[in-house]
mmCIF file of C-alpha atoms in Angstrom:
data_model
loop_
_atom_site.group_PDB
_atom_site.id
_atom_site.type_symbol
_atom_site.label_atom_id
_atom_site.label_comp_id
_atom_site.label_asym_id
_atom_site.label_seq_id
_atom_site.Cartn_x
_atom_site.Cartn_y
_atom_site.Cartn_z
ATOM 1 C CA MET A 1 108.404 122.462 68.528
ATOM 2 C CA THR A 2 110.872 125.152 67.524
ATOM 3 C CA SER A 3 114.446 124.431 68.520
ATOM 4 C CA ASP A 4 117.419 126.575 69.453
ATOM 5 C CA ARG A 5 120.392 126.247 67.157
ATOM 6 C CA GLN A 6 123.087 127.399 69.561
ATOM 7 C CA ALA A 7 123.871 128.087 73.222
ATOM 8 C CA PHE A 8 126.681 130.019 74.849
ATOM 9 C CA VAL A 9 128.523 128.035 77.503
ATOM 10 C CA TRP A 10 129.369 129.921 80.691
ATOM 11 C CA ILE A 11 131.810 128.627 83.298
ATOM 12 C CA TRP A 12 132.700 129.397 86.899
ATOM 13 C CA LEU A 13 136.486 129.294 86.985
ATOM 14 C CA PRO A 14 138.131 127.815 90.113
ATOM 15 C CA GLY A 15 137.750 130.127 93.106
ATOM 16 C CA SER A 16 135.304 132.459 91.348
ATOM 17 C CA THR A 17 131.718 133.240 92.319
ATOM 18 C CA ARG A 18 130.862 134.810 88.944
ATOM 19 C CA PRO A 19 130.711 133.045 85.568
ATOM 20 C CA VAL A 20 132.438 134.018 82.342
ATOM 21 C CA VAL A 21 131.532 132.987 78.814
ATOM 22 C CA ALA A 22 133.718 130.151 77.534
ATOM 23 C CA GLY A 23 132.404 129.536 74.047
ATOM 24 C CA LEU A 24 129.578 128.465 71.763
ATOM 25 C CA LEU A 25 127.808 125.118 71.430
ATOM 26 C CA ALA A 26 125.990 124.846 68.114
ATOM 27 C CA HIS A 27 124.307 122.406 65.759
ATOM 28 C CA THR A 28 126.507 121.151 62.923
ATOM 29 C CA PRO A 29 126.008 118.280 60.466
ATOM 30 C CA LYS A 30 128.005 116.088 62.886
ATOM 31 C CA GLY A 31 126.034 116.961 66.011
ATOM 32 C CA LEU A 32 126.451 119.586 68.731
ATOM 33 C CA GLN A 33 129.968 120.967 68.531
ATOM 34 C CA PHE A 34 131.804 123.483 70.671
ATOM 35 C CA ASN A 35 134.094 126.409 69.847
ATOM 36 C CA TYR A 36 135.978 128.403 72.503
ATOM 37 C CA GLY A 37 135.559 132.177 72.343
ATOM 38 C CA GLN A 38 138.697 134.207 71.678
ATOM 39 C CA SER A 39 138.083 136.294 74.811
ATOM 40 C CA TYR A 40 138.179 133.098 76.880
ATOM 41 C CA LEU A 41 141.305 131.771 75.177
ATOM 42 C CA ASP A 42 142.995 135.109 75.912
ATOM 43 C CA ARG A 43 142.386 134.798 79.669
ATOM 44 C CA ALA A 44 145.429 133.939 81.769
ATOM 45 C CA ASP A 45 143.235 131.813 84.074
ATOM 46 C CA ALA A 46 141.347 129.933 81.350
ATOM 47 C CA ILE A 47 141.102 126.183 81.848
ATOM 48 C CA PRO A 48 139.981 123.479 79.408
ATOM 49 C CA ILE A 49 136.502 122.191 80.193
ATOM 50 C CA SER A 50 138.019 118.803 79.386
ATOM 51 C CA THR A 51 141.555 118.173 78.164
ATOM 52 C CA ARG A 52 140.434 115.139 76.158
ATOM 53 C CA GLU A 53 137.250 116.523 74.593
ATOM 54 C CA LEU A 54 137.691 120.289 74.657
ATOM 55 C CA PRO A 55 141.377 121.257 74.891
ATOM 56 C CA LEU A 56 142.193 124.957 74.903
ATOM 57 C CA ARG A 57 142.577 125.738 71.220
ATOM 58 C CA LYS A 58 140.929 127.730 68.456
ATOM 59 C CA GLY A 59 138.358 126.332 66.097
ATOM 60 C CA LEU A 60 135.485 123.888 66.110
ATOM 61 C CA GLN A 61 136.258 120.976 68.415
ATOM 62 C CA PRO A 62 135.808 117.515 66.824
ATOM 63 C CA LEU A 63 133.490 115.066 68.546
ATOM 64 C CA LEU A 64 134.850 111.848 69.986
ATOM 65 C CA PRO A 65 133.833 108.700 68.084
ATOM 66 C CA GLY A 66 130.195 107.767 68.591
ATOM 67 C CA LEU A 67 129.219 110.961 70.430
ATOM 68 C CA SER A 68 126.672 113.503 69.218
ATOM 69 C CA MET A 69 127.859 116.218 71.641
ATOM 70 C CA PRO A 70 130.759 116.663 74.078
ATOM 71 C CA GLY A 71 130.160 114.448 77.098
ATOM 72 C CA CYS A 72 131.577 117.057 79.484
ATOM 73 C CA LEU A 73 128.754 119.402 78.396
ATOM 74 C CA ARG A 74 126.118 116.649 78.399
ATOM 75 C CA ASP A 75 127.045 116.083 82.056
ATOM 76 C CA ALA A 76 125.407 119.435 82.819
ATOM 77 C CA SER A 77 122.156 118.574 81.048
ATOM 78 C CA PRO A 78 119.069 117.369 82.941
ATOM 79 C CA ASP A 79 118.376 113.658 83.176
ATOM 80 C CA ALA A 80 115.042 111.834 83.397
ATOM 81 C CA TRP A 81 113.487 113.765 86.288
ATOM 82 C CA GLY A 82 114.578 117.187 85.031
ATOM 83 C CA ARG A 83 113.275 116.378 81.558
ATOM 84 C CA ARG A 84 109.893 115.455 82.995
ATOM 85 C CA ILE A 85 109.733 118.835 84.741
ATOM 86 C CA LEU A 86 110.600 120.673 81.532
ATOM 87 C CA LEU A 87 108.129 118.652 79.460
ATOM 88 C CA ASN A 88 105.458 119.437 82.042
ATOM 89 C CA ARG A 89 106.317 123.137 81.848
ATOM 90 C CA LEU A 90 106.530 123.252 78.051
ATOM 91 C CA LEU A 91 103.712 120.855 77.166
ATOM 92 C CA GLY A 92 101.399 120.875 80.181
ATOM 93 C CA LEU A 93 99.257 117.750 80.437
ATOM 94 C CA LYS A 94 100.954 116.317 77.364
ATOM 95 C CA GLY A 95 104.225 116.231 79.260
ATOM 96 C CA ARG A 96 103.346 113.075 81.163
ATOM 97 C CA ASP A 97 103.302 110.841 78.111
ATOM 98 C CA ALA A 98 105.419 112.948 75.769
ATOM 99 C CA ASP A 99 108.461 111.465 74.094
ATOM 100 C CA PRO A 100 111.489 113.188 75.732
ATOM 101 C CA THR A 101 113.123 113.448 72.299
ATOM 102 C CA ILE A 102 110.420 115.904 71.172
ATOM 103 C CA VAL A 103 112.625 118.519 72.859
ATOM 104 C CA ASP A 104 116.210 118.658 71.626
ATOM 105 C CA GLU A 105 119.316 118.789 73.790
ATOM 106 C CA LEU A 106 119.964 122.507 73.374
ATOM 107 C CA THR A 107 116.450 123.299 74.563
ATOM 108 C CA TYR A 108 116.937 121.131 77.633
ATOM 109 C CA LEU A 109 120.191 122.984 78.347
ATOM 110 C CA LEU A 110 118.708 126.437 77.816
ATOM 111 C CA GLU A 111 115.406 125.893 79.625
ATOM 112 C CA SER A 112 116.599 123.979 82.700
ATOM 113 C CA GLY A 113 117.622 125.732 85.909
ATOM 114 C CA SER A 114 120.977 127.479 86.116
ATOM 115 C CA ASP A 115 121.955 126.024 89.507
ATOM 116 C CA ARG A 116 123.020 122.783 87.896
ATOM 117 C CA ILE A 117 125.547 120.241 89.102
ATOM 118 C CA GLY A 118 129.115 121.381 88.459
ATOM 119 C CA ALA A 119 130.324 124.747 87.194
ATOM 120 C CA LEU A 120 128.677 125.260 83.807
ATOM 121 C CA ASP A 121 125.546 126.980 82.557
ATOM 122 C CA PHE A 122 124.001 127.709 79.160
ATOM 123 C CA GLN A 123 122.686 131.045 77.913
ATOM 124 C CA ARG A 124 121.310 132.595 74.739
ATOM 125 C CA SER A 125 123.589 135.606 75.227
ATOM 126 C CA ALA A 126 127.373 135.831 75.062
ATOM 127 C CA THR A 127 127.492 139.128 76.942
ATOM 128 C CA GLU A 128 124.753 139.081 79.585
ATOM 129 C CA TYR A 129 124.361 136.280 82.124
ATOM 130 C CA LYS A 130 120.814 135.781 83.436
ATOM 131 C CA ALA A 131 120.387 132.975 85.942
ATOM 132 C CA ARG A 132 117.231 130.871 85.596
ATOM 133 C CA SER A 133 116.488 130.504 89.285
ATOM 134 C CA GLY A 134 113.324 129.579 91.108
ATOM 135 C CA ASP A 135 111.240 131.528 93.562
ATOM 136 C CA SER A 136 111.738 130.585 97.204
ATOM 137 C CA ALA A 137 109.472 127.717 98.190
ATOM 138 C CA THR A 138 108.950 125.546 101.228
ATOM 139 C CA LEU A 139 109.861 121.885 101.244
ATOM 140 C CA GLU A 140 106.154 121.091 101.339
ATOM 141 C CA ASP A 141 105.544 123.235 98.228
ATOM 142 C CA LEU A 142 108.359 121.494 96.374
ATOM 143 C CA MET A 143 106.980 118.086 97.345
ATOM 144 C CA GLU A 144 103.533 119.075 96.084
ATOM 145 C CA ALA A 145 105.047 120.263 92.816
ATOM 146 C CA ALA A 146 107.017 117.027 92.387
ATOM 147 C CA GLU A 147 103.887 114.990 93.030
ATOM 148 C CA ARG A 148 101.983 116.928 90.378
ATOM 149 C CA VAL A 149 104.746 116.250 87.856
ATOM 150 C CA GLU A 150 104.608 112.535 88.705
ATOM 151 C CA LYS A 151 100.868 112.527 88.045
ATOM 152 C CA GLY A 152 101.216 114.476 84.827
ATOM 153 C CA GLN A 153 99.310 117.463 86.170
ATOM 154 C CA PRO A 154 100.220 120.987 85.001
ATOM 155 C CA LEU A 155 102.026 123.133 87.545
ATOM 156 C CA PRO A 156 100.850 126.549 88.762
ATOM 157 C CA ASP A 157 103.320 129.259 87.773
ATOM 158 C CA VAL A 158 104.754 129.690 91.274
ATOM 159 C CA LEU A 159 105.295 125.969 91.850
ATOM 160 C CA GLY A 160 106.563 125.493 88.305
ATOM 161 C CA THR A 161 109.189 128.183 88.717
ATOM 162 C CA ALA A 162 110.299 126.788 92.074
ATOM 163 C CA LEU A 163 110.659 123.240 90.796
ATOM 164 C CA LEU A 164 112.325 124.424 87.575
ATOM 165 C CA HIS A 165 115.206 125.663 89.746
ATOM 166 C CA GLY A 166 116.284 122.053 90.304
ATOM 167 C CA SER A 167 115.418 120.690 86.870
ATOM 168 C CA SER A 168 119.068 120.430 85.852
ATOM 169 C CA ILE A 169 119.936 118.006 88.661
ATOM 170 C CA GLY A 170 120.588 114.501 87.353
ATOM 171 C CA GLY A 171 118.814 111.258 88.140
ATOM 172 C CA ALA A 172 115.405 109.728 87.591
ATOM 173 C CA ARG A 173 113.743 110.211 90.990
ATOM 174 C CA PRO A 174 111.804 113.264 92.255
ATOM 175 C CA LYS A 175 114.066 115.915 93.730
ATOM 176 C CA ALA A 176 114.532 119.656 94.158
ATOM 177 C CA ILE A 177 117.170 122.194 95.164
ATOM 178 C CA LEU A 178 116.774 124.281 98.287
ATOM 179 C CA ASP A 179 118.795 126.470 100.601
ATOM 180 C CA ASP A 180 118.985 125.906 104.353
ATOM 181 C CA ASP A 181 120.424 128.972 106.089
ATOM 182 C CA GLY A 182 122.868 129.576 103.266
ATOM 183 C CA THR A 183 123.836 125.918 102.775
ATOM 184 C CA PRO A 184 122.701 124.370 99.464
ATOM 185 C CA PHE A 185 121.018 120.962 99.552
ATOM 186 C CA ILE A 186 119.392 118.553 97.135
ATOM 187 C CA ALA A 187 116.115 117.243 98.530
ATOM 188 C CA LYS A 188 115.173 113.744 97.331
ATOM 189 C CA PHE A 189 111.554 112.714 97.731
ATOM 190 C CA SER A 190 109.750 109.416 97.935
ATOM 191 C CA ALA A 191 107.667 108.543 94.876
ATOM 192 C CA SER A 192 104.066 107.396 94.756
ATOM 193 C CA THR A 193 105.179 104.187 93.045
ATOM 194 C CA ASP A 194 107.765 103.188 95.668
ATOM 195 C CA LEU A 195 107.398 99.554 96.767
ATOM 196 C CA TYR A 196 109.857 99.861 99.652
ATOM 197 C CA PRO A 197 111.169 102.739 101.838
ATOM 198 C CA VAL A 198 113.548 104.104 99.191
ATOM 199 C CA VAL A 199 114.382 107.375 100.953
ATOM 200 C CA LYS A 200 115.089 105.691 104.294
ATOM 201 C CA ALA A 201 117.093 102.947 102.583
ATOM 202 C CA GLU A 202 119.297 105.473 100.783
ATOM 203 C CA PHE A 203 119.842 107.394 104.007
ATOM 204 C CA ALA A 204 120.862 104.176 105.774
ATOM 205 C CA ALA A 205 123.215 103.218 102.946
ATOM 206 C CA MET A 206 124.879 106.630 102.897
ATOM 207 C CA ARG A 207 125.354 106.593 106.671
ATOM 208 C CA LEU A 208 126.772 103.060 106.627
ATOM 209 C CA ALA A 209 129.087 104.041 103.762
ATOM 210 C CA ALA A 210 130.506 106.799 105.955
ATOM 211 C CA HIS A 211 130.963 104.330 108.827
ATOM 212 C CA VAL A 212 133.002 101.915 106.680
ATOM 213 C CA GLY A 213 135.332 104.776 105.720
ATOM 214 C CA ILE A 214 134.062 105.791 102.288
ATOM 215 C CA GLN A 215 134.174 109.499 101.385
ATOM 216 C CA VAL A 216 130.477 110.216 101.092
ATOM 217 C CA ALA A 217 128.156 113.203 100.744
ATOM 218 C CA GLU A 218 126.642 114.479 103.992
ATOM 219 C CA VAL A 219 122.994 113.463 104.390
ATOM 220 C CA ARG A 220 120.060 114.201 106.673
ATOM 221 C CA LEU A 221 116.647 112.580 106.938
ATOM 222 C CA VAL A 222 113.717 114.911 107.597
ATOM 223 C CA ARG A 223 109.923 114.705 107.539
ATOM 224 C CA ALA A 224 107.688 117.068 105.598
ATOM 225 C CA ALA A 225 103.993 116.717 104.788
ATOM 226 C CA ARG A 226 104.082 113.326 106.574
ATOM 227 C CA ARG A 227 106.664 112.008 104.110
ATOM 228 C CA ASP A 228 110.367 111.235 104.327
ATOM 229 C CA VAL A 229 112.857 113.491 102.554
ATOM 230 C CA LEU A 230 116.576 112.838 102.089
ATOM 231 C CA MET A 231 118.623 116.026 102.284
ATOM 232 C CA VAL A 232 121.995 115.742 100.536
ATOM 233 C CA LYS A 233 124.464 118.545 101.133
ATOM 234 C CA ARG A 234 125.917 119.752 97.852
ATOM 235 C CA PHE A 235 129.617 119.019 97.540
ATOM 236 C CA ASP A 236 129.993 120.914 94.248
ATOM 237 C CA ARG A 237 129.580 124.240 96.058
ATOM 238 C CA GLU A 238 132.065 125.979 98.364
ATOM 239 C CA PRO A 239 131.093 128.991 100.474
ATOM 240 C CA ALA A 240 132.801 132.309 99.729
ATOM 241 C CA ALA A 241 132.470 135.842 101.047
ATOM 242 C CA ASP A 242 130.214 136.909 98.177
ATOM 243 C CA GLY A 243 128.333 133.694 97.474
ATOM 244 C CA HIS A 244 129.440 130.201 96.481
ATOM 245 C CA CYS A 245 132.219 128.936 94.253
ATOM 246 C CA ARG A 246 131.206 126.127 91.914
ATOM 247 C CA ARG A 247 133.355 123.063 91.312
ATOM 248 C CA LEU A 248 133.567 121.668 87.807
ATOM 249 C CA MET A 249 132.657 117.983 87.591
ATOM 250 C CA ILE A 250 133.083 115.291 84.950
ATOM 251 C CA SER A 251 131.122 112.039 85.115
ATOM 252 C CA ALA A 252 132.746 108.636 84.785
ATOM 253 C CA LEU A 253 130.592 108.143 81.693
ATOM 254 C CA THR A 254 132.383 111.080 80.081
ATOM 255 C CA LEU A 255 135.800 109.984 81.360
ATOM 256 C CA LEU A 256 135.153 106.646 79.659
ATOM 257 C CA GLU A 257 134.229 108.495 76.434
ATOM 258 C CA LEU A 258 130.726 107.010 76.379
ATOM 259 C CA ASP A 259 127.194 108.363 76.252
ATOM 260 C CA GLU A 260 123.860 106.948 77.453
ATOM 261 C CA MET A 261 123.519 104.741 74.376
ATOM 262 C CA MET A 262 126.919 103.179 75.108
ATOM 263 C CA ALA A 263 126.680 103.117 78.914
ATOM 264 C CA ARG A 264 126.276 99.340 78.977
ATOM 265 C CA TYR A 265 129.943 99.050 77.996
ATOM 266 C CA ALA A 266 131.169 100.943 81.074
ATOM 267 C CA SER A 267 133.334 98.982 83.482
ATOM 268 C CA TYR A 268 135.174 99.437 86.752
ATOM 269 C CA GLU A 269 138.203 97.985 84.990
ATOM 270 C CA ARG A 270 138.267 100.769 82.385
ATOM 271 C CA LEU A 271 137.555 103.408 85.031
ATOM 272 C CA ALA A 272 140.456 102.082 87.112
ATOM 273 C CA ASP A 273 142.712 102.326 84.060
ATOM 274 C CA THR A 274 141.630 105.949 83.530
ATOM 275 C CA ILE A 275 142.376 106.711 87.174
ATOM 276 C CA ARG A 276 145.847 105.174 86.938
ATOM 277 C CA HIS A 277 146.745 107.386 83.989
ATOM 278 C CA THR A 278 144.987 110.699 84.694
ATOM 279 C CA PHE A 279 144.120 111.190 88.395
ATOM 280 C CA THR A 280 146.234 113.111 90.878
ATOM 281 C CA GLU A 281 146.598 110.366 93.518
ATOM 282 C CA PRO A 282 145.884 107.168 91.599
ATOM 283 C CA ASP A 283 146.652 104.545 94.248
ATOM 284 C CA ALA A 284 144.550 106.191 96.966
ATOM 285 C CA THR A 285 141.779 106.802 94.444
ATOM 286 C CA LEU A 286 141.817 103.186 93.260
ATOM 287 C CA ARG A 287 141.510 101.982 96.848
ATOM 288 C CA GLU A 288 138.565 104.324 97.404
ATOM 289 C CA LEU A 289 136.860 103.171 94.204
ATOM 290 C CA TYR A 290 137.337 99.532 95.222
ATOM 291 C CA ALA A 291 135.773 100.251 98.616
ATOM 292 C CA ARG A 292 132.788 101.837 96.856
ATOM 293 C CA LEU A 293 132.401 98.825 94.564
ATOM 294 C CA VAL A 294 132.441 96.429 97.517
ATOM 295 C CA PHE A 295 129.970 98.552 99.443
ATOM 296 C CA ASN A 296 127.592 98.787 96.483
ATOM 297 C CA ILE A 297 127.459 94.998 96.450
ATOM 298 C CA LEU A 298 127.046 94.695 100.220
ATOM 299 C CA CYS A 299 124.226 97.250 100.393
ATOM 300 C CA GLY A 300 122.413 96.074 97.269
ATOM 301 C CA ASN A 301 123.027 99.161 95.153
ATOM 302 C CA THR A 302 122.972 97.756 91.628
ATOM 303 C CA ASP A 303 122.356 101.211 90.129
ATOM 304 C CA ASP A 304 126.079 102.057 90.163
ATOM 305 C CA HIS A 305 126.112 103.207 86.545
ATOM 306 C CA ALA A 306 128.816 105.502 85.194
ATOM 307 C CA ARG A 307 126.866 108.717 85.823
ATOM 308 C CA ASN A 308 126.801 107.803 89.506
ATOM 309 C CA HIS A 309 130.580 108.186 89.671
ATOM 310 C CA ALA A 310 132.260 111.524 89.027
ATOM 311 C CA ALA A 311 135.448 113.533 89.441
ATOM 312 C CA PHE A 312 136.219 117.130 90.291
ATOM 313 C CA TRP A 313 138.265 118.900 87.608
ATOM 314 C CA ASP A 314 140.086 122.202 88.208
ATOM 315 C CA GLY A 315 141.925 122.389 84.903
ATOM 316 C CA HIS A 316 144.944 120.556 86.267
ATOM 317 C CA ASN A 317 143.832 117.774 88.619
ATOM 318 C CA LEU A 318 141.178 115.057 88.653
ATOM 319 C CA GLU A 319 139.948 113.670 91.978
ATOM 320 C CA LEU A 320 136.917 111.587 92.896
ATOM 321 C CA THR A 321 133.939 113.456 94.255
ATOM 322 C CA PRO A 322 132.346 112.147 97.444
ATOM 323 C CA ALA A 323 130.134 109.129 96.789
ATOM 324 C CA TYR A 324 126.465 109.878 96.095
ATOM 325 C CA ASP A 325 123.291 108.102 94.972
ATOM 326 C CA ILE A 326 124.089 104.956 96.955
ATOM 327 C CA CYS A 327 120.572 103.569 96.999
ATOM 328 C CA PRO A 328 119.750 99.891 97.669
ATOM 329 C CA GLN A 329 117.540 98.550 94.888
ATOM 330 C CA LEU A 330 114.419 96.440 95.314
ATOM 331 C CA ARG A 331 115.451 92.796 95.416
ATOM 332 C CA ARG A 332 113.632 89.711 96.590
ATOM 333 C CA GLY A 333 115.750 86.871 95.254
ATOM 334 C CA GLY A 334 119.421 86.061 95.108
ATOM 335 C CA GLU A 335 121.272 86.665 91.858
ATOM 336 C CA ALA A 336 122.002 90.275 90.947
ATOM 337 C CA VAL A 337 124.349 92.205 88.683
ATOM 338 C CA GLN A 338 125.999 95.612 88.927
ATOM 339 C CA ALA A 339 125.369 98.308 86.333
ATOM 340 C CA MET A 340 129.047 98.312 85.305
ATOM 341 C CA PHE A 341 131.277 95.362 84.484
ATOM 342 C CA ILE A 342 133.631 94.538 87.361
ATOM 343 C CA HIS A 343 136.221 92.157 85.940
ATOM 344 C CA GLY A 344 136.303 91.124 82.317
ATOM 345 C CA ASP A 345 132.747 90.401 81.219
ATOM 346 C CA SER A 346 131.493 89.700 84.757
ATOM 347 C CA ARG A 347 129.195 92.086 86.564
ATOM 348 C CA PHE A 348 127.800 89.619 89.120
ATOM 349 C CA SER A 349 127.169 91.221 92.529
ATOM 350 C CA ARG A 350 129.530 88.873 94.359
ATOM 351 C CA LEU A 351 132.539 89.456 96.567
ATOM 352 C CA ASP A 352 134.553 86.721 94.852
ATOM 353 C CA VAL A 353 134.323 88.759 91.629
ATOM 354 C CA CYS A 354 135.666 91.753 93.580
ATOM 355 C CA LEU A 355 138.566 89.648 94.857
ATOM 356 C CA ASP A 356 139.374 88.523 91.327
ATOM 357 C CA ALA A 357 139.530 92.212 90.333
ATOM 358 C CA ALA A 358 141.784 93.324 93.214
ATOM 359 C CA THR A 359 144.965 93.694 91.167
ATOM 360 C CA ILE A 360 143.171 96.076 88.795
ATOM 361 C CA PHE A 361 142.902 98.441 91.765
ATOM 362 C CA HIS A 362 146.561 97.957 92.762
ATOM 363 C CA LEU A 363 145.498 95.857 95.765
ATOM 364 C CA SER A 364 146.827 92.519 96.943
ATOM 365 C CA THR A 365 144.343 89.785 97.758
ATOM 366 C CA HIS A 366 145.130 90.343 101.447
ATOM 367 C CA GLU A 367 144.394 94.086 101.181
ATOM 368 C CA ALA A 368 141.166 93.441 99.276
ATOM 369 C CA ARG A 369 139.988 90.894 101.854
ATOM 370 C CA ALA A 370 140.740 93.379 104.647
ATOM 371 C CA ILE A 371 138.507 95.995 102.971
ATOM 372 C CA ILE A 372 135.707 93.450 102.526
ATOM 373 C CA ASP A 373 135.971 92.072 106.076
ATOM 374 C CA ASN A 374 135.983 95.563 107.575
ATOM 375 C CA GLN A 375 132.879 96.540 105.650
ATOM 376 C CA VAL A 376 130.952 93.376 106.511
ATOM 377 C CA GLU A 377 131.813 93.676 110.200
ATOM 378 C CA THR A 378 131.001 97.401 110.295
ATOM 379 C CA ILE A 379 127.667 96.999 108.495
ATOM 380 C CA ARG A 380 126.629 94.215 110.897
ATOM 381 C CA SER A 381 127.641 96.131 114.023
ATOM 382 C CA ARG A 382 126.293 99.515 112.922
ATOM 383 C CA TRP A 383 123.025 98.325 111.363
ATOM 384 C CA PRO A 384 120.840 98.635 114.525
ATOM 385 C CA GLU A 385 122.122 102.157 115.186
ATOM 386 C CA VAL A 386 121.674 103.320 111.581
ATOM 387 C CA ALA A 387 118.268 101.659 111.302
ATOM 388 C CA ASP A 388 117.215 103.685 114.346
ATOM 389 C CA GLU A 389 118.574 106.867 112.747
ATOM 390 C CA ALA A 390 116.513 106.086 109.656
ATOM 391 C CA SER A 391 113.395 105.447 111.791
ATOM 392 C CA LEU A 392 112.930 102.090 110.099
ATOM 393 C CA SER A 393 110.029 100.064 111.435
ATOM 394 C CA GLU A 394 110.535 96.419 112.292
ATOM 395 C CA ALA A 395 108.830 95.403 109.056
ATOM 396 C CA GLU A 396 111.068 97.756 107.056
ATOM 397 C CA ARG A 397 114.175 96.364 108.730
ATOM 398 C CA GLN A 398 113.134 92.846 107.788
ATOM 399 C CA GLN A 399 112.432 94.026 104.243
ATOM 400 C CA LEU A 400 115.950 95.440 103.875
ATOM 401 C CA TRP A 401 118.235 93.282 106.036
ATOM 402 C CA GLU A 402 119.808 90.347 104.187
ATOM 403 C CA ARG A 403 117.750 91.244 101.150
ATOM 404 C CA GLN A 404 119.299 94.535 100.086
ATOM 405 C CA PHE A 405 121.913 94.812 102.869
ATOM 406 C CA LEU A 406 124.223 91.774 103.106
ATOM 407 C CA ASN A 407 122.243 89.596 100.719
ATOM 408 C CA PRO A 408 123.630 86.029 100.939
ATOM 409 C CA TYR A 409 124.253 86.044 97.184
ATOM 410 C CA ALA A 410 127.098 88.512 97.713
ATOM 411 C CA PHE A 411 128.893 85.820 99.724
ATOM 412 C CA GLY A 412 128.311 83.085 97.148
ATOM 413 C CA LYS A 413 125.384 81.522 98.996
#
């Protein structure tokens, strides 16, 4: 396939509903490197996309060790699901089994939808911004389109354009972007290969997370075409008189100066250290991160990798985004591990490991135990209510309770 050699990076500055061009991302012998445009550097309100990777200065920005492109720009690129959509669109039937690397990163950036997570987009022009947006489609249409992509079937033009709109959203599971009376949502669908009620389980986990006091994205559970759909309200958009402002986001993977090939080295310990040195309210943030770690263990979410943590960045301050993608993973036995190291070289999904790590989060053992006890008590007391909200059948409750939620292994049993 032919490949693009460069892409202009556009940014929504804080408080703005219109993007401006920030600079150029282009192939070099070292990888994809970025150069700010002089017009952007001359702006009084210009902000660095990342102070560590892309500080405000002239010239080609060097890549951090081991990276093939700036992580803060890779954060805006589609992940597994979005790449499947684009391969389907570009290759048709071949897209189902195609190697994702047949399309290079610039093409993924330039062909995916413009309504991506955060406040960046990628264009072939430095002077004219043209949003790649989808036609309006019903939830049922989007579900049909997602199902066709799963099966490797080519998409009709109308469905393809609608689903393309959400191709830049991260993650591996089927999803789409839609608007509900002016409020933007991400719709997450069940998959044909699901072996347990994934959508209901994620809804229950997100609701329980809110009950234990974690800052979490707002969710709704709806039915469409006789299937469950999780609606997640977008927290990277803020309503304005003439549209929506976009909030710039940086993943924990990027904050840790890693990419997908190095993600296995990510740890809560390193993330806590980054928070201590660079976040606006480090102690409150560390407490919140610790609560999220504990909850991930208690609800069976072992998919807590570094792209599932992120921070808002406004050019001056870093603050955690609401928690998202808290999804209990299929689990029948006891022993489990988290996606990121917790303390030293341990990633075991156990509360005693969390207690050992308490000082890393500026917590005393007493404070850490109080967080754990509160969560356990709240999950137990709220489970019947939340299970009803999620419309879990008795069999589904038995499948999830003390398997994903409050698995005995978490307590050392």
